Each structure stands twice: as structure tokens, then as C-alpha cells.
Amino acid sequence: MSYEDTIEHLLDELGCLDLLLREHLGNRHEELPRSELGLADRLQSGASHTPPGSTQLVVPRRIRDEFDRYRGTIEEKRTDAVDAGVELRLQTLVDAFDLTRQHLDVLLLALFPDIDPAGAELFSELHNDASKQRPTVSLVADLFSTTPAAFLTATDLFGQGSPLSEYRLLVLEPPEGSGRAGSKLDYSLRVDDRIYAFLLDHGTVDVGLRSPSPAQSSGAAESFVTESTADATLDDLLVEDDTYSTLASLRDSDETARRLYFYGPQGSGPRRAAEALCEDETYLQIHLPTVLEAGVLDIVVREAALQARPVVLADADEVTKATTGGAQSLTSIIERFDPVVADVFLLGESAWTPAGTTRQVVDALVGFDRPTIPLRRRFWRTHADSLPDDLDAEHMASTFDLTLGQMESALAAANTLAGDDELTAEHVREGCRAQSSSQLAELAQHITPSVTREEVILRERTDQKLDQLQAHISNRGRIYDDWGFRDTDKSTGVVALFKGKPGTGKTMAAEALANEVGMHIYKIDLSSVVSKYIGETEENLEQIFKAAEQSNAILLFDEADSVFGDRAEVSDATDRYANAEVNYLLQRIETYDGVILLTTNYASNIDEAFTRRINHTIRFENPKEETRETIWEAAFPGGTPTDGIDAEWLAQFDLSGGEIASLAKRIAVEAASCGANSIQMKHAVRVLERDYRDSGRVVRKSEFEPYADALAEPAQESESRRRNRR
């Protein structure tokens, strides 16, 4: 003999209470210690078999045997049903919230009028008041007591500290019109709406938890509790072998109701690992900071206990960062989930160690790192069939330090960018750049590369060194992981120094390099980072490096000699702190895994200790004469009207590429100021001659042959220049 379902069990329990209440009603002056009787009357009423001070239901003698048989039958059927795997929701409440028989009786008394109209009538008669159709605190305490002490003890069954109160299984309501000022004994008991729905199998997740009220929600989460599908497997993760083995052991374990803390950068795998370890197909996802802010942790725990499904607490580490004195510790929050008989996963980005308790509150702490280059390479190779043929997995893995989640998002973004067009390597690179943090934009100048390597004309030796630098950036996985250099180096970072006088192409080469490898580039003016206030320079630099770690960008430190100059002999506090700044930056660069380019006009000023940490030193010099000719030929835009510009003659002047670009613009201004319709050699010669004079050089007419006659400006052009000034 067994129960078929929850309702059958529930009706039997209520039927037993109905028997008890009707007997008390018929013998109200004999054995019922009613709320209408005084304490003296209760003391004189000793007709019950319940010992004084006990909190058992008071059972009149006349029905005692029948009541005990009724309860005995219920217990037999309940046991058989549980053994047969039948879900009895009353039993779920008992198990989840550690309810005693007395707690269950109080809950059933409160539920009775909502299940059976006869229950409401019974309570009205017991109260001798037609308006009181629910049990009151006083009446329920009477049903459990025969003495004043027992009466007071009975109120503890649903008072503060009782599981009925702690988990909001019961609601105490004041009499109508009394507000909160009336006697607590007159408060009526009602089963919470969620518990009522649960017992009758109405709905799945508490409606009140699906959508926080505007007053409760800060907009950080759409709901307090969300039902999510656990569709991940461990093979979906991108983790090292030891992490995989740890997770596999947890997956294969027979232990239940575990408390597991998974932490790591966003998208590195904690959530996916939790899904892979979920025993059920669905789990409850909870945004812990929002729940705590709204003050609904109790009902969230209650819901999790009712569902008996795995729970994922997102952003759990935010609790450890709280600085307010009233903030709950993560340890105490975990302990609040004791009623939940399923696994509870706590997810965060930061590592955490339980403190303040001798109890083992967490069964495992598992950290997830950002995927290494070989793991990222595996990802890109796994998706090769859906990627452009010219997309190099080695290059993508070495260039973009992304988590698994970020790489998946990058592919989705790339397909969105492509739309109906064919997916290209640039779409994928742009998708990767979109996943990178934008915080660096607040601290540095973002440069949009506008030139390619082919457009930057440099000396052959300089060009070869740039090729080596580009290969280093694109093949870091092969160099550091496949060939073992990770074991000897502190980081996989690439540091290069571009040295040369202004205008030799250092910044342009940096832009072209960023364009080739597909990375963002941010320019940091070190002279503006350095502060006269002690400690501020280090703080400014730390902000930059912290933001850069998530940016997947090239850091271009301009005027590096302003910080990396020779360290001074320590003669005072100023020298000591200046040296500390250099030491800090040296240490930070040594451990940085990204790409750093430094430019300087004064290479001799760079501290020798720093030069030892540079992977590539590239000298930028003025281009050779044949290269300068090529630069002059390209100096004037395609739409510029030129007439007889002699690039070969102009190339004899030892100028940098930047100087040529600047002169070309000034030559155009000269032509316009003279009223000319095209740019001619006479305009170029005059500008060059002025540039010589401005630099303090002696001007020899012979140097400008065969265009020396152009140095004398005709009167007609002078008049045109005067007209243009008006």
C-alpha cells in the first residue's frame, strides 16, 4: 500500500487533522486548552496524554487510538511511496528544511482552510468567530500545549529562528484593521503562496523570483532565479590537462550536494564547467549580488531547496569585495544553502579561500586560466572548416589573447560583420578586436593604422628587422610553447625599441606593423605619465598595464627616454623615487605578455638595464638617396596638379621621410600663395632654401643648380602673394 501522488498524501494528513479538530470542537470545555480559556483553566485541564511542557499535538483520549492508527497508516504509505520513488512534496519540505513532525503539523493547520472549505468553517467555530477562518498563533499554540510554559514553547514552532519562519514557509498576518499594533497572539497563519503552489504542483519557479520589482532590481539581472539548460560537456572546455582531470574526477564522483567554487577570467570556463558537472538537464542560475542587494536570499534558498536542482551562483566573488560592515561573508552565504540537496556552484573571477569557520564549506576550489597559445591554436584549428583559407591559426593564437567565450563571440561577430558577403580574415580579426577591453582608450590615444608595410619605405636593414619583429609576434606559440622558451623566459611578451631622429618613420612603422598583425595600437606619451608626486607615476603605469592586459593591443610608448633614462646616483629622496619608477617599469615590462613598442629620439639616454630586456632594437635612419626619390614621387597626392617636379634632384637632399612629407605640404602652400595653378620646381626650391636658412645652414646657390634662378621671386609672383594676403 503506497501513495500514488502528493495530493493523496496531503489529503490524508489533512483528514487526520480534521478528525482531531472536530473532536476538540465537540469537547471544547473538556479537553481543549482553547485560547478563550484562562491560564488557570489550562492548568486544571489534564485530560490529555501529552506530558506537560511537551510540544506534541494534544489528542483527546476518546480518539487517541483512532488518531494513532490514522497516523500509522499514513506513515506506512509514505514510507512505501518514498521507497518506490514517488515524489511526495510534503516529504520534500520536511527533508529540505529539516522540519519536525510538529513543524509539519503547524504547516498543515495553516494550509487546511486553503485546501478544504470545511477547514475554514472548523476554525471559525473553534474561534467562536465567523470572521476568523484561519488558525491564529494563540489557537495553534493551544493545540500543542496544556500548560502556560508549553503554550509559550509552542509559539517557538513558528517564531523567529524556526525553519517555518526562516525560510518563509509561513506568513503571519495581523487581524484586519489592527495594523501591526495588535497582539501577536491574534495573528493568523497562512502558508506562503509559493509553498502552496509547490504542494499543489503549480508552476516551476517562484513567479516572484522570475522578475524583480522595479524597486528591487538595479537592472543588473533580468531575474533573481533563471532556469537554464545544462548542455555543455567537459570536452567543450579549453583547459590544461590537470584542470580537465580535476573536473573529470568531480564529474565521476558519487558525492552529492557538493559546494564548488570555480573562478577565472570571464569566458575562461567556470560556467561551462558547472554545466558539464550538472547532474540534471537544467539548473537554477542566480546572480548573487542582485539577490543580496534585494534582500531575497532566504526565498532564493527556499526555491533552490524546493527545486532540488543544481544551483549556479554567478559573480559570487563580488561578495568578497564588499567593504561594508554589514556585508555577509561568502562562507555564511554558502552555509545558508544547506537545505539544497543538489550541487551548488559558485562562480567568480577572483580566487577565494574560505575563512572564519572550522567547517569545510567548499568541497573543491578550481581555478581557470586564460587559454595558453597552444590551446588557442587548437580552437582556431578546430574551427578551420568555417574560417577563411588564408587565416593562419598560429598567427591568430599568438596575436589575440582571448578566452574560449571571447573567441566564440569573435566568430559570431565576424559572421555578423560579413553579413551576406564571404567571410574574410579581416572580419575575423575585427571580431577578435571587438572582444578586447576598451578601458585602454581612456588612458591612451588609440591610433587607427592607415598605412601598410608596403607603403612605409625604409632602409633594407630596417625593413628586415621589422620582418623579424612581425614574425616574433605572429609565432609566439611556436617559439615559447612548441620550442620550450616559455621555460626560460618570464613572459611571452615582445618588447621592441624604435630609435631614430624625428621623421624617420618610427610611428608610421608601428602603425604598419599593427595593421599587418591585425592588432589595435595605443600610443602612450610617457612624458605625460610621469608625475612629480611620489608614487603617482607607478599608479599611472599600473592602470595602463592592467587595462592593456585585456586589450590585445600593441602599446606604443612614445618618448621612452623620459622614463627609461639612466638611473641617477642616489643623493636625495627625489633620486630614490625616480629610480623606483624605472625599476617598477622594468619589472612590469618583464612580466607583460603583450607587445610593447618604445620610440626614442635619444637612444644613448636609455638605461642599459632596460636595453637588456629589449627583444628587438631597430634603428630608423634617413632613407638612402634612391629611397628618397621614391618618397618624393609619392609625396604629392594623386589629385595634386604638378608640373615638372624633379624627384631625382630633390632626393639629393639628406632628409627623413617625415621631413619630405612636411616639405611637400609646405611646397603646396607656397604654390597656392603665389596664385599658381600647379606645383612646380621653383616652389620646391624656394621652400628648400628657406628650410636651410631656418636650420642655420649656409645657403650656397650652387647647391640649387640647375634651379638656382628660381630663388629670386619675380615681381608678378610677389604681387600675387600680396593679393593673397588681403
mmCIF file of N, CA and C in Angstrom, residues 41-157:
data_model
loop_
_atom_site.group_PDB
_atom_site.id
_atom_site.type_symbol
_atom_site.label_atom_id
_atom_site.label_comp_id
_atom_site.label_asym_id
_atom_site.label_seq_id
_atom_site.Cartn_x
_atom_site.Cartn_y
_atom_site.Cartn_z
ATOM 1 N N ASP A 41 -7.598 27.764 33.832
ATOM 2 C CA ASP A 41 -8.378 26.703 33.186
ATOM 3 C C ASP A 41 -7.448 25.691 32.523
ATOM 4 N N ARG A 42 -6.371 26.189 31.910
ATOM 5 C CA ARG A 42 -5.444 25.279 31.234
ATOM 6 C C ARG A 42 -4.749 24.366 32.246
ATOM 7 N N LEU A 43 -4.384 24.957 33.370
ATOM 8 C CA LEU A 43 -3.695 24.167 34.397
ATOM 9 C C LEU A 43 -4.576 23.049 34.945
ATOM 10 N N GLN A 44 -5.914 23.317 34.980
ATOM 11 C CA GLN A 44 -6.836 22.315 35.524
ATOM 12 C C GLN A 44 -7.178 21.243 34.497
ATOM 13 N N SER A 45 -6.868 21.535 33.215
ATOM 14 C CA SER A 45 -7.220 20.586 32.162
ATOM 15 C C SER A 45 -6.075 19.608 31.976
ATOM 16 N N GLY A 46 -6.201 18.424 32.582
ATOM 17 C CA GLY A 46 -5.135 17.425 32.491
ATOM 18 C C GLY A 46 -5.599 16.172 31.819
ATOM 19 N N ALA A 47 -6.615 16.329 30.947
ATOM 20 C CA ALA A 47 -7.232 15.149 30.348
ATOM 21 C C ALA A 47 -6.407 14.546 29.225
ATOM 22 N N SER A 48 -5.363 15.236 28.769
ATOM 23 C CA SER A 48 -4.581 14.734 27.640
ATOM 24 C C SER A 48 -3.467 13.807 28.109
ATOM 25 N N HIS A 49 -3.026 12.947 27.173
ATOM 26 C CA HIS A 49 -1.918 12.062 27.494
ATOM 27 C C HIS A 49 -0.570 12.728 27.222
ATOM 28 N N THR A 50 -0.589 13.980 26.725
ATOM 29 C CA THR A 50 0.651 14.678 26.393
ATOM 30 C C THR A 50 1.323 15.200 27.653
ATOM 31 N N PRO A 51 2.579 14.886 27.886
ATOM 32 C CA PRO A 51 3.260 15.333 29.110
ATOM 33 C C PRO A 51 3.351 16.851 29.158
ATOM 34 N N PRO A 52 3.265 17.457 30.352
ATOM 35 C CA PRO A 52 3.403 18.905 30.487
ATOM 36 C C PRO A 52 4.756 19.357 29.931
ATOM 37 N N GLY A 53 4.747 20.502 29.241
ATOM 38 C CA GLY A 53 5.980 21.044 28.679
ATOM 39 C C GLY A 53 6.311 20.511 27.308
ATOM 40 N N SER A 54 5.623 19.466 26.846
ATOM 41 C CA SER A 54 5.876 18.904 25.522
ATOM 42 C C SER A 54 5.196 19.768 24.470
ATOM 43 N N THR A 55 5.648 19.650 23.186
ATOM 44 C CA THR A 55 5.009 20.403 22.113
ATOM 45 C C THR A 55 4.391 19.457 21.095
ATOM 46 N N GLN A 56 3.822 18.355 21.571
ATOM 47 C CA GLN A 56 3.069 17.459 20.706
ATOM 48 C C GLN A 56 1.637 17.969 20.614
ATOM 49 N N LEU A 57 0.977 17.628 19.498
ATOM 50 C CA LEU A 57 -0.448 17.944 19.404
ATOM 51 C C LEU A 57 -1.197 17.285 20.565
ATOM 52 N N VAL A 58 -2.113 18.036 21.134
ATOM 53 C CA VAL A 58 -2.938 17.498 22.227
ATOM 54 C C VAL A 58 -4.038 16.635 21.611
ATOM 55 N N VAL A 59 -4.032 15.333 21.918
ATOM 56 C CA VAL A 59 -5.008 14.401 21.343
ATOM 57 C C VAL A 59 -5.970 13.943 22.447
ATOM 58 N N PRO A 60 -7.250 14.272 22.340
ATOM 59 C CA PRO A 60 -8.232 13.819 23.345
ATOM 60 C C PRO A 60 -8.230 12.297 23.467
ATOM 61 N N ARG A 61 -8.503 11.817 24.653
ATOM 62 C CA ARG A 61 -8.438 10.376 24.920
ATOM 63 C C ARG A 61 -9.364 9.576 24.011
ATOM 64 N N ARG A 62 -10.563 10.114 23.774
ATOM 65 C CA ARG A 62 -11.585 9.338 23.079
ATOM 66 C C ARG A 62 -11.162 8.938 21.664
ATOM 67 N N ILE A 63 -10.331 9.750 21.014
ATOM 68 C CA ILE A 63 -9.932 9.434 19.624
ATOM 69 C C ILE A 63 -8.463 9.047 19.531
ATOM 70 N N ARG A 64 -7.835 8.873 20.683
ATOM 71 C CA ARG A 64 -6.389 8.655 20.659
ATOM 72 C C ARG A 64 -6.018 7.434 19.818
ATOM 73 N N ASP A 65 -6.700 6.320 20.044
ATOM 74 C CA ASP A 65 -6.369 5.101 19.303
ATOM 75 C C ASP A 65 -6.625 5.279 17.816
ATOM 76 N N GLU A 66 -7.788 5.888 17.498
ATOM 77 C CA GLU A 66 -8.122 6.107 16.082
ATOM 78 C C GLU A 66 -7.100 7.039 15.430
ATOM 79 N N PHE A 67 -6.730 8.080 16.146
ATOM 80 C CA PHE A 67 -5.752 9.049 15.633
ATOM 81 C C PHE A 67 -4.400 8.373 15.386
ATOM 82 N N ASP A 68 -3.976 7.567 16.349
ATOM 83 C CA ASP A 68 -2.688 6.883 16.201
ATOM 84 C C ASP A 68 -2.708 5.902 15.035
ATOM 85 N N ARG A 69 -3.870 5.185 14.872
ATOM 86 C CA ARG A 69 -3.963 4.263 13.727
ATOM 87 C C ARG A 69 -3.904 5.041 12.407
ATOM 88 N N TYR A 70 -4.613 6.167 12.385
ATOM 89 C CA TYR A 70 -4.642 7.013 11.179
ATOM 90 C C TYR A 70 -3.212 7.452 10.823
ATOM 91 N N ARG A 71 -2.506 7.956 11.821
ATOM 92 C CA ARG A 71 -1.132 8.411 11.599
ATOM 93 C C ARG A 71 -0.221 7.237 11.206
ATOM 94 N N GLY A 72 -0.444 6.092 11.811
ATOM 95 C CA GLY A 72 0.361 4.922 11.496
ATOM 96 C C GLY A 72 0.185 4.498 10.052
ATOM 97 N N THR A 73 -1.073 4.533 9.576
ATOM 98 C CA THR A 73 -1.342 4.177 8.174
ATOM 99 C C THR A 73 -0.668 5.167 7.226
ATOM 100 N N ILE A 74 -0.766 6.448 7.568
ATOM 101 C CA ILE A 74 -0.123 7.478 6.739
ATOM 102 C C ILE A 74 1.377 7.220 6.644
ATOM 103 N N GLU A 75 1.988 6.892 7.774
ATOM 104 C CA GLU A 75 3.436 6.679 7.804
ATOM 105 C C GLU A 75 3.828 5.467 6.959
ATOM 106 N N GLU A 76 3.029 4.394 7.025
ATOM 107 C CA GLU A 76 3.329 3.205 6.221
ATOM 108 C C GLU A 76 3.250 3.523 4.730
ATOM 109 N N LYS A 77 2.176 4.199 4.340
ATOM 110 C CA LYS A 77 2.001 4.533 2.925
ATOM 111 C C LYS A 77 3.085 5.520 2.455
ATOM 112 N N ARG A 78 3.450 6.438 3.340
ATOM 113 C CA ARG A 78 4.502 7.403 2.992
ATOM 114 C C ARG A 78 5.831 6.686 2.760
ATOM 115 N N THR A 79 6.166 5.775 3.671
ATOM 116 C CA THR A 79 7.425 5.035 3.560
ATOM 117 C C THR A 79 7.461 4.214 2.279
ATOM 118 N N ASP A 80 6.362 3.532 1.972
ATOM 119 C CA ASP A 80 6.302 2.724 0.751
ATOM 120 C C ASP A 80 6.441 3.602 -0.491
ATOM 121 N N ALA A 81 5.803 4.773 -0.455
ATOM 122 C CA ALA A 81 5.871 5.677 -1.611
ATOM 123 C C ALA A 81 7.294 6.183 -1.830
ATOM 124 N N VAL A 82 7.952 6.569 -0.752
ATOM 125 C CA VAL A 82 9.333 7.056 -0.857
ATOM 126 C C VAL A 82 10.237 5.954 -1.387
ATOM 127 N N ASP A 83 10.052 4.732 -0.876
ATOM 128 C CA ASP A 83 10.861 3.604 -1.342
ATOM 129 C C ASP A 83 10.615 3.308 -2.813
ATOM 130 N N ALA A 84 9.392 3.594 -3.267
ATOM 131 C CA ALA A 84 9.039 3.334 -4.668
ATOM 132 C C ALA A 84 9.433 4.487 -5.589
ATOM 133 N N GLY A 85 10.002 5.552 -5.019
ATOM 134 C CA GLY A 85 10.439 6.687 -5.826
ATOM 135 C C GLY A 85 9.349 7.680 -6.159
ATOM 136 N N VAL A 86 8.219 7.616 -5.456
ATOM 137 C CA VAL A 86 7.134 8.574 -5.684
ATOM 138 C C VAL A 86 7.499 9.895 -5.004
ATOM 139 N N GLU A 87 7.378 10.992 -5.741
ATOM 140 C CA GLU A 87 7.675 12.301 -5.142
ATOM 141 C C GLU A 87 6.500 12.750 -4.276
ATOM 142 N N LEU A 88 6.751 12.900 -2.999
ATOM 143 C CA LEU A 88 5.760 13.437 -2.063
ATOM 144 C C LEU A 88 6.264 14.799 -1.617
ATOM 145 N N ARG A 89 5.580 15.839 -2.008
ATOM 146 C CA ARG A 89 6.119 17.178 -1.797
ATOM 147 C C ARG A 89 6.111 17.611 -0.334
ATOM 148 N N LEU A 90 5.204 17.054 0.450
ATOM 149 C CA LEU A 90 5.285 17.319 1.886
ATOM 150 C C LEU A 90 6.599 16.768 2.438
ATOM 151 N N GLN A 91 6.959 15.592 1.971
ATOM 152 C CA GLN A 91 8.205 14.989 2.422
ATOM 153 C C GLN A 91 9.409 15.799 1.939
ATOM 154 N N THR A 92 9.300 16.371 0.734
ATOM 155 C CA THR A 92 10.376 17.232 0.228
ATOM 156 C C THR A 92 10.604 18.413 1.155
ATOM 157 N N LEU A 93 9.505 19.023 1.625
ATOM 158 C CA LEU A 93 9.623 20.135 2.572
ATOM 159 C C LEU A 93 10.298 19.684 3.863
ATOM 160 N N VAL A 94 9.881 18.534 4.360
ATOM 161 C CA VAL A 94 10.447 18.013 5.607
ATOM 162 C C VAL A 94 11.952 17.802 5.458
ATOM 163 N N ASP A 95 12.351 17.184 4.353
ATOM 164 C CA ASP A 95 13.764 16.876 4.151
ATOM 165 C C ASP A 95 14.590 18.135 3.889
ATOM 166 N N ALA A 96 14.043 19.030 3.059
ATOM 167 C CA ALA A 96 14.806 20.211 2.656
ATOM 168 C C ALA A 96 15.035 21.172 3.813
ATOM 169 N N PHE A 97 14.007 21.359 4.634
ATOM 170 C CA PHE A 97 14.096 22.385 5.676
ATOM 171 C C PHE A 97 14.184 21.805 7.089
ATOM 172 N N ASP A 98 14.450 20.500 7.156
ATOM 173 C CA ASP A 98 14.663 19.839 8.443
ATOM 174 C C ASP A 98 13.483 20.080 9.388
ATOM 175 N N LEU A 99 12.279 19.837 8.888
ATOM 176 C CA LEU A 99 11.070 20.063 9.682
ATOM 177 C C LEU A 99 10.801 18.870 10.598
ATOM 178 N N THR A 100 10.399 19.166 11.804
ATOM 179 C CA THR A 100 9.957 18.117 12.729
ATOM 180 C C THR A 100 8.497 17.799 12.450
ATOM 181 N N ARG A 101 7.984 16.767 13.111
ATOM 182 C CA ARG A 101 6.562 16.440 12.992
ATOM 183 C C ARG A 101 5.713 17.619 13.445
ATOM 184 N N GLN A 102 6.160 18.318 14.485
ATOM 185 C CA GLN A 102 5.406 19.462 14.990
ATOM 186 C C GLN A 102 5.380 20.598 13.962
ATOM 187 N N HIS A 103 6.534 20.861 13.317
ATOM 188 C CA HIS A 103 6.571 21.891 12.272
ATOM 189 C C HIS A 103 5.600 21.534 11.150
ATOM 190 N N LEU A 104 5.593 20.261 10.779
ATOM 191 C CA LEU A 104 4.707 19.822 9.703
ATOM 192 C C LEU A 104 3.249 19.985 10.103
ATOM 193 N N ASP A 105 2.918 19.683 11.351
ATOM 194 C CA ASP A 105 1.535 19.853 11.811
ATOM 195 C C ASP A 105 1.109 21.315 11.758
ATOM 196 N N VAL A 106 1.994 22.218 12.169
ATOM 197 C CA VAL A 106 1.674 23.653 12.103
ATOM 198 C C VAL A 106 1.435 24.063 10.656
ATOM 199 N N LEU A 107 2.298 23.592 9.758
ATOM 200 C CA LEU A 107 2.155 23.923 8.337
ATOM 201 C C LEU A 107 0.827 23.403 7.794
ATOM 202 N N LEU A 108 0.443 22.180 8.175
ATOM 203 C CA LEU A 108 -0.816 21.599 7.703
ATOM 204 C C LEU A 108 -2.019 22.346 8.261
ATOM 205 N N LEU A 109 -1.934 22.773 9.509
ATOM 206 C CA LEU A 109 -3.028 23.562 10.097
ATOM 207 C C LEU A 109 -3.220 24.861 9.322
ATOM 208 N N ALA A 110 -2.108 25.509 8.952
ATOM 209 C CA ALA A 110 -2.200 26.759 8.198
ATOM 210 C C ALA A 110 -2.712 26.520 6.784
ATOM 211 N N LEU A 111 -2.438 25.337 6.245
ATOM 212 C CA LEU A 111 -2.842 25.011 4.872
ATOM 213 C C LEU A 111 -4.304 24.577 4.784
ATOM 214 N N PHE A 112 -4.823 24.010 5.850
ATOM 215 C CA PHE A 112 -6.149 23.381 5.852
ATOM 216 C C PHE A 112 -7.242 24.251 5.222
ATOM 217 N N PRO A 113 -7.449 25.507 5.648
ATOM 218 C CA PRO A 113 -8.553 26.290 5.085
ATOM 219 C C PRO A 113 -8.386 26.624 3.608
ATOM 220 N N ASP A 114 -7.156 26.509 3.061
ATOM 221 C CA ASP A 114 -6.936 26.801 1.642
ATOM 222 C C ASP A 114 -7.174 25.577 0.766
ATOM 223 N N ILE A 115 -7.254 24.398 1.388
ATOM 224 C CA ILE A 115 -7.469 23.162 0.641
ATOM 225 C C ILE A 115 -8.922 22.702 0.729
ATOM 226 N N ASP A 116 -9.513 22.859 1.909
ATOM 227 C CA ASP A 116 -10.861 22.333 2.171
ATOM 228 C C ASP A 116 -11.698 23.413 2.851
ATOM 229 N N PRO A 117 -12.827 23.832 2.252
ATOM 230 C CA PRO A 117 -13.686 24.836 2.897
ATOM 231 C C PRO A 117 -14.119 24.425 4.297
ATOM 232 N N ALA A 118 -14.189 23.101 4.527
ATOM 233 C CA ALA A 118 -14.578 22.633 5.861
ATOM 234 C C ALA A 118 -13.557 23.078 6.898
ATOM 235 N N GLY A 119 -12.305 23.232 6.475
ATOM 236 C CA GLY A 119 -11.274 23.688 7.390
ATOM 237 C C GLY A 119 -11.537 25.098 7.862
ATOM 238 N N ALA A 120 -11.959 25.976 6.941
ATOM 239 C CA ALA A 120 -12.268 27.356 7.323
ATOM 240 C C ALA A 120 -13.427 27.392 8.308
ATOM 241 N N GLU A 121 -14.443 26.549 8.081
ATOM 242 C CA GLU A 121 -15.596 26.503 8.991
ATOM 243 C C GLU A 121 -15.175 26.006 10.370
ATOM 244 N N LEU A 122 -14.335 24.995 10.407
ATOM 245 C CA LEU A 122 -13.859 24.459 11.683
ATOM 246 C C LEU A 122 -13.146 25.529 12.506
ATOM 247 N N PHE A 123 -12.266 26.285 11.852
ATOM 248 C CA PHE A 123 -11.520 27.311 12.594
ATOM 249 C C PHE A 123 -12.445 28.433 13.063
ATOM 250 N N SER A 124 -13.448 28.765 12.253
ATOM 251 C CA SER A 124 -14.416 29.781 12.688
ATOM 252 C C SER A 124 -15.122 29.329 13.956
ATOM 253 N N GLU A 125 -15.516 28.049 13.981
ATOM 254 C CA GLU A 125 -16.212 27.530 15.163
ATOM 255 C C GLU A 125 -15.271 27.436 16.363
ATOM 256 N N LEU A 126 -14.062 27.027 16.134
ATOM 257 C CA LEU A 126 -13.106 26.937 17.240
ATOM 258 C C LEU A 126 -12.808 28.314 17.839
ATOM 259 N N HIS A 127 -12.801 29.329 16.973
ATOM 260 C CA HIS A 127 -12.585 30.702 17.453
ATOM 261 C C HIS A 127 -13.873 31.329 17.995
ATOM 262 N N ASN A 128 -15.018 30.642 17.667
ATOM 263 C CA ASN A 128 -16.318 31.233 18.005
ATOM 264 C C ASN A 128 -16.459 32.610 17.364
ATOM 265 N N ASP A 129 -15.933 32.704 16.125
ATOM 266 C CA ASP A 129 -15.938 33.987 15.410
ATOM 267 C C ASP A 129 -15.938 33.665 13.921
ATOM 268 N N ALA A 130 -17.036 34.005 13.230
ATOM 269 C CA ALA A 130 -17.183 33.659 11.815
ATOM 270 C C ALA A 130 -16.138 34.331 10.933
ATOM 271 N N SER A 131 -15.565 35.441 11.409
ATOM 272 C CA SER A 131 -14.581 36.160 10.594
ATOM 273 C C SER A 131 -13.192 35.536 10.674
ATOM 274 N N LYS A 132 -12.989 34.664 11.648
ATOM 275 C CA LYS A 132 -11.672 34.044 11.826
ATOM 276 C C LYS A 132 -11.676 32.648 11.217
ATOM 277 N N GLN A 133 -11.331 32.591 9.937
ATOM 278 C CA GLN A 133 -11.373 31.317 9.211
ATOM 279 C C GLN A 133 -9.994 30.664 9.074
ATOM 280 N N ARG A 134 -9.010 31.251 9.695
ATOM 281 C CA ARG A 134 -7.663 30.685 9.685
ATOM 282 C C ARG A 134 -7.203 30.471 11.121
ATOM 283 N N PRO A 135 -6.283 29.550 11.325
ATOM 284 C CA PRO A 135 -5.756 29.357 12.679
ATOM 285 C C PRO A 135 -4.943 30.581 13.101
ATOM 286 N N THR A 136 -5.065 30.960 14.358
ATOM 287 C CA THR A 136 -4.266 32.055 14.894
ATOM 288 C C THR A 136 -3.093 31.486 15.679
ATOM 289 N N VAL A 137 -2.141 32.364 15.997
ATOM 290 C CA VAL A 137 -0.999 31.956 16.816
ATOM 291 C C VAL A 137 -1.487 31.354 18.121
ATOM 292 N N SER A 138 -2.465 32.007 18.739
ATOM 293 C CA SER A 138 -2.975 31.554 20.033
ATOM 294 C C SER A 138 -3.623 30.182 19.919
ATOM 295 N N LEU A 139 -4.461 29.983 18.900
ATOM 296 C CA LEU A 139 -5.165 28.715 18.750
ATOM 297 C C LEU A 139 -4.189 27.570 18.486
ATOM 298 N N VAL A 140 -3.229 27.798 17.601
ATOM 299 C CA VAL A 140 -2.267 26.745 17.286
ATOM 300 C C VAL A 140 -1.423 26.408 18.507
ATOM 301 N N ALA A 141 -1.015 27.425 19.259
ATOM 302 C CA ALA A 141 -0.245 27.163 20.480
ATOM 303 C C ALA A 141 -1.074 26.369 21.477
ATOM 304 N N ASP A 142 -2.385 26.671 21.551
ATOM 305 C CA ASP A 142 -3.281 25.913 22.427
ATOM 306 C C ASP A 142 -3.325 24.439 22.046
ATOM 307 N N LEU A 143 -3.336 24.181 20.737
ATOM 308 C CA LEU A 143 -3.438 22.803 20.265
ATOM 309 C C LEU A 143 -2.195 21.980 20.608
ATOM 310 N N PHE A 144 -1.107 22.656 20.946
ATOM 311 C CA PHE A 144 0.144 21.976 21.273
ATOM 312 C C PHE A 144 0.494 22.052 22.761
ATOM 313 N N SER A 145 -0.408 22.554 23.604
ATOM 314 C CA SER A 145 0.007 22.780 24.993
ATOM 315 C C SER A 145 -1.110 22.491 25.987
ATOM 316 N N THR A 146 -0.678 22.189 27.218
ATOM 317 C CA THR A 146 -1.615 22.012 28.337
ATOM 318 C C THR A 146 -1.211 22.868 29.527
ATOM 319 N N THR A 147 -0.074 23.573 29.392
ATOM 320 C CA THR A 147 0.388 24.436 30.486
ATOM 321 C C THR A 147 0.837 25.766 29.901
ATOM 322 N N PRO A 148 0.921 26.820 30.731
ATOM 323 C CA PRO A 148 1.407 28.112 30.232
ATOM 324 C C PRO A 148 2.810 28.001 29.627
ATOM 325 N N ALA A 149 3.692 27.222 30.269
ATOM 326 C CA ALA A 149 5.051 27.075 29.743
ATOM 327 C C ALA A 149 5.033 26.400 28.376
ATOM 328 N N ALA A 150 4.190 25.368 28.261
ATOM 329 C CA ALA A 150 4.086 24.664 26.980
ATOM 330 C C ALA A 150 3.484 25.567 25.914
ATOM 331 N N PHE A 151 2.540 26.435 26.338
ATOM 332 C CA PHE A 151 1.917 27.380 25.403
ATOM 333 C C PHE A 151 2.987 28.294 24.801
ATOM 334 N N LEU A 152 3.859 28.838 25.662
ATOM 335 C CA LEU A 152 4.914 29.728 25.179
ATOM 336 C C LEU A 152 5.922 28.969 24.319
ATOM 337 N N THR A 153 6.231 27.752 24.714
ATOM 338 C CA THR A 153 7.163 26.931 23.932
ATOM 339 C C THR A 153 6.592 26.631 22.556
ATOM 340 N N ALA A 154 5.284 26.415 22.501
ATOM 341 C CA ALA A 154 4.633 26.084 21.230
ATOM 342 C C ALA A 154 4.747 27.222 20.226
ATOM 343 N N THR A 155 4.756 28.470 20.720
ATOM 344 C CA THR A 155 4.872 29.600 19.782
ATOM 345 C C THR A 155 6.235 29.625 19.096
ATOM 346 N N ASP A 156 7.225 28.946 19.682
ATOM 347 C CA ASP A 156 8.544 28.881 19.048
ATOM 348 C C ASP A 156 8.518 28.068 17.758
ATOM 349 N N LEU A 157 7.474 27.249 17.590
ATOM 350 C CA LEU A 157 7.389 26.424 16.383
ATOM 351 C C LEU A 157 7.319 27.270 15.120
#
